mmCIF file of C-alpha atoms in Angstrom:
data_model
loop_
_atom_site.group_PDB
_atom_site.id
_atom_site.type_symbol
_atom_site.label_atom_id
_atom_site.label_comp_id
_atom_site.label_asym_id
_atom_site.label_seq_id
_atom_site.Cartn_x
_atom_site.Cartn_y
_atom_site.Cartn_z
ATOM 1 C CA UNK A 1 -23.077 -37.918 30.235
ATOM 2 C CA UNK A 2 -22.225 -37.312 34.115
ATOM 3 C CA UNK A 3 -19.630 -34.790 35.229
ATOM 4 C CA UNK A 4 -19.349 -34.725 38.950
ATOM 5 C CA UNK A 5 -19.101 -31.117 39.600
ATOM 6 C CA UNK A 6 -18.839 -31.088 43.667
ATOM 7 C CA UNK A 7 -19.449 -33.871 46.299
ATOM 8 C CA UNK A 8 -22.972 -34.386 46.361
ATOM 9 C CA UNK A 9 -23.577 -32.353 43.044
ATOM 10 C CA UNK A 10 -24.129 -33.893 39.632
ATOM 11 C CA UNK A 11 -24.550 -32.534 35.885
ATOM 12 C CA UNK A 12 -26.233 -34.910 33.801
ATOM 13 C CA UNK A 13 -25.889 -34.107 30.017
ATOM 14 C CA UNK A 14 -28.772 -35.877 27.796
ATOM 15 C CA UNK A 15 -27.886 -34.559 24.388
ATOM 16 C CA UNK A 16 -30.326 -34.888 21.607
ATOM 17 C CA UNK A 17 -31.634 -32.961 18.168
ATOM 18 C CA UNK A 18 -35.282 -34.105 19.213
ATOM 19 C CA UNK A 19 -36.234 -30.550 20.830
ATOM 20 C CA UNK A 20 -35.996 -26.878 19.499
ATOM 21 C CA UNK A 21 -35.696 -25.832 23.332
ATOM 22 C CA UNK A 22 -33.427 -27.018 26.098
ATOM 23 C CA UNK A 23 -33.781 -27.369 29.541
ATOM 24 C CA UNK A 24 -31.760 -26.918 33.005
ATOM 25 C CA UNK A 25 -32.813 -28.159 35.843
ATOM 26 C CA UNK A 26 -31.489 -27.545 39.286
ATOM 27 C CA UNK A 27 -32.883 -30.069 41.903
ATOM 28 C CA UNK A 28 -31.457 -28.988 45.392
ATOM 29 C CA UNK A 29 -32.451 -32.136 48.455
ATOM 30 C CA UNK A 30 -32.781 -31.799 51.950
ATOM 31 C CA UNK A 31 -34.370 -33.825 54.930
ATOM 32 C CA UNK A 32 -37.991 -32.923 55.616
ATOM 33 C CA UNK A 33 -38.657 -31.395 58.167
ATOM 34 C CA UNK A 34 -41.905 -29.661 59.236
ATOM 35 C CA UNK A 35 -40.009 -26.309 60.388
ATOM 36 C CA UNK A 36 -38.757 -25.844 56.572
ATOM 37 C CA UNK A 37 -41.747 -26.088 54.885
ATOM 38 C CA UNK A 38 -42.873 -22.443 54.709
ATOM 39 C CA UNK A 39 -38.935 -21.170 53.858
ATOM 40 C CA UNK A 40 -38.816 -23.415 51.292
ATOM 41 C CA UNK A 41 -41.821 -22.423 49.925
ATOM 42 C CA UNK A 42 -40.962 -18.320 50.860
ATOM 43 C CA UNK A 43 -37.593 -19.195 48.606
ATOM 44 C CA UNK A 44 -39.074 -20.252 45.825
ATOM 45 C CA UNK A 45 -41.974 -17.912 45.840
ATOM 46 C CA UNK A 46 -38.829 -15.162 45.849
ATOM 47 C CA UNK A 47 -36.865 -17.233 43.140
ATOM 48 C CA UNK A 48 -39.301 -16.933 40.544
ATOM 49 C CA UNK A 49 -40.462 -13.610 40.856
ATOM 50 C CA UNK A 50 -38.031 -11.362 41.163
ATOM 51 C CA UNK A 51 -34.071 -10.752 41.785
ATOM 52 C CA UNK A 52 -31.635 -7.944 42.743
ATOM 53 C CA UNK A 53 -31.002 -7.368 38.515
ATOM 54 C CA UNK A 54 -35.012 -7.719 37.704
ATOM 55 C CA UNK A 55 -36.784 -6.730 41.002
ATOM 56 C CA UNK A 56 -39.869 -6.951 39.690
ATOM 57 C CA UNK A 57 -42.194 -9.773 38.178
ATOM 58 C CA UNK A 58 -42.752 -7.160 34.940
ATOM 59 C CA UNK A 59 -39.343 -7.146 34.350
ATOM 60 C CA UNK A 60 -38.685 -10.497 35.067
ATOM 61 C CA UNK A 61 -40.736 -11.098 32.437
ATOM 62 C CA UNK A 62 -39.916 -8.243 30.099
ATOM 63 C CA UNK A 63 -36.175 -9.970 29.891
ATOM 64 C CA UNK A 64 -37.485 -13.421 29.243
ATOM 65 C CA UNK A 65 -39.645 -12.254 26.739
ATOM 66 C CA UNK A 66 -36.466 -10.580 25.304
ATOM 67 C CA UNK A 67 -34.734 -14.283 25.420
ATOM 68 C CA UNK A 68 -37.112 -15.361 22.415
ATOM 69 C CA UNK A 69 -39.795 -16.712 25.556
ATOM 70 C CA UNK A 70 -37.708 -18.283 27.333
ATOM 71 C CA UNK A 71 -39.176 -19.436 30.765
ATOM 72 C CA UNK A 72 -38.145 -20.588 34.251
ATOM 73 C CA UNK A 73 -40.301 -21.847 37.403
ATOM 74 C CA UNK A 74 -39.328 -22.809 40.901
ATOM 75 C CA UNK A 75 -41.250 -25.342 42.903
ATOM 76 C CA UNK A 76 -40.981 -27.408 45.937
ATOM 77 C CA UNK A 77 -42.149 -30.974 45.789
ATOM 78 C CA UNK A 78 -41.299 -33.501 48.427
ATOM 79 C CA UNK A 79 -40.416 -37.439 47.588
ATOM 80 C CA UNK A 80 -40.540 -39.466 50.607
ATOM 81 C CA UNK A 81 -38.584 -37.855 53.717
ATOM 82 C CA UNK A 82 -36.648 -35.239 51.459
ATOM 83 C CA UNK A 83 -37.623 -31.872 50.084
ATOM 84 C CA UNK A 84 -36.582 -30.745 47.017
ATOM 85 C CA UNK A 85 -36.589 -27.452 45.783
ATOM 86 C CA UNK A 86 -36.400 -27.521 41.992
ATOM 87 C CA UNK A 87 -35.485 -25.195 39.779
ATOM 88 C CA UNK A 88 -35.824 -25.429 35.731
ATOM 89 C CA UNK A 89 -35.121 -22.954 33.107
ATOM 90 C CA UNK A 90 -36.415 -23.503 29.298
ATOM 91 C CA UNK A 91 -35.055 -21.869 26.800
ATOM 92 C CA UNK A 92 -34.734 -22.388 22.808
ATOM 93 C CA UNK A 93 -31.626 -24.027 20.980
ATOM 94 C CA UNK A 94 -29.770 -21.376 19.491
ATOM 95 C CA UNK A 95 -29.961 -23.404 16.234
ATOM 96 C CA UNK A 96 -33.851 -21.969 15.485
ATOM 97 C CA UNK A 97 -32.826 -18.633 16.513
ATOM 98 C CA UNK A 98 -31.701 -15.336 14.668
ATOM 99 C CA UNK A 99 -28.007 -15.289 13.923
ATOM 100 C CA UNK A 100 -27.547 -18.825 16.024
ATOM 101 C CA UNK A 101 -27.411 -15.937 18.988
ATOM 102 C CA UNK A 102 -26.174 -18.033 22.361
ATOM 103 C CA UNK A 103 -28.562 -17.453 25.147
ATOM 104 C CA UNK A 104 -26.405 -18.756 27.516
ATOM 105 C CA UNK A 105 -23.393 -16.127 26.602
ATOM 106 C CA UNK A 106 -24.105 -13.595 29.627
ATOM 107 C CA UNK A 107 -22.245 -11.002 27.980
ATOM 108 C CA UNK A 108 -24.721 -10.486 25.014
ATOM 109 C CA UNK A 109 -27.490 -10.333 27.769
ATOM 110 C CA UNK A 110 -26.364 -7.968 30.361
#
């Protein structure tokens, strides 16, 4: 399934009952150029470890632990004359977990 969410920014939807996790991923294209490679790699460097809520890579990790081990990694990877900085989150369907708790409800996970 494809919902067009924005110009220039897709959700693709590939149900299935083949996996006990599920995964996002973000995939954000630009041009290449050589002045972007270290900011692209600074961002995602910054992505993955840390944020204003978890400023730290220990507690980054403390609250994915708490998600049942969830995980999440940022890379850049280039394809041709585009960078791409990707972002994917795994997490598992909330049909294996306790209670059938919803990992994507943000207001059981403050």
């Amino acid at each position: 399934m494809n919902i067009q969410i924005a110009q220039g920014v897709d959700l693709k939807i590939i149900q299935t009952s083949q996996f006990k996790n599920n995964t996002i991923v973000f995939n954000f294209s630009i041009p290449s150029n050589y002045k972007n490679f270290a900011k692209l790699a600074l961002l995602a460097d910054l992505l993955e470890n840390a944020s204003l809520k978890f400023p730290s890579e220990m507690l980054v990790s403390r609250k994915l632990s708490e998600m049942f081990g969830a995980s999440y990694g940022v890379t850049v990877l280039r394809y041709g004359n585009q960078h791409t900085l990707r972002i994917r989150l795994t997490f598992p369907n909330n049909h294996y977990l306790p209670h059938k708790e919803d990992l994507l409800n943000c207001k059981r996970h403050p």
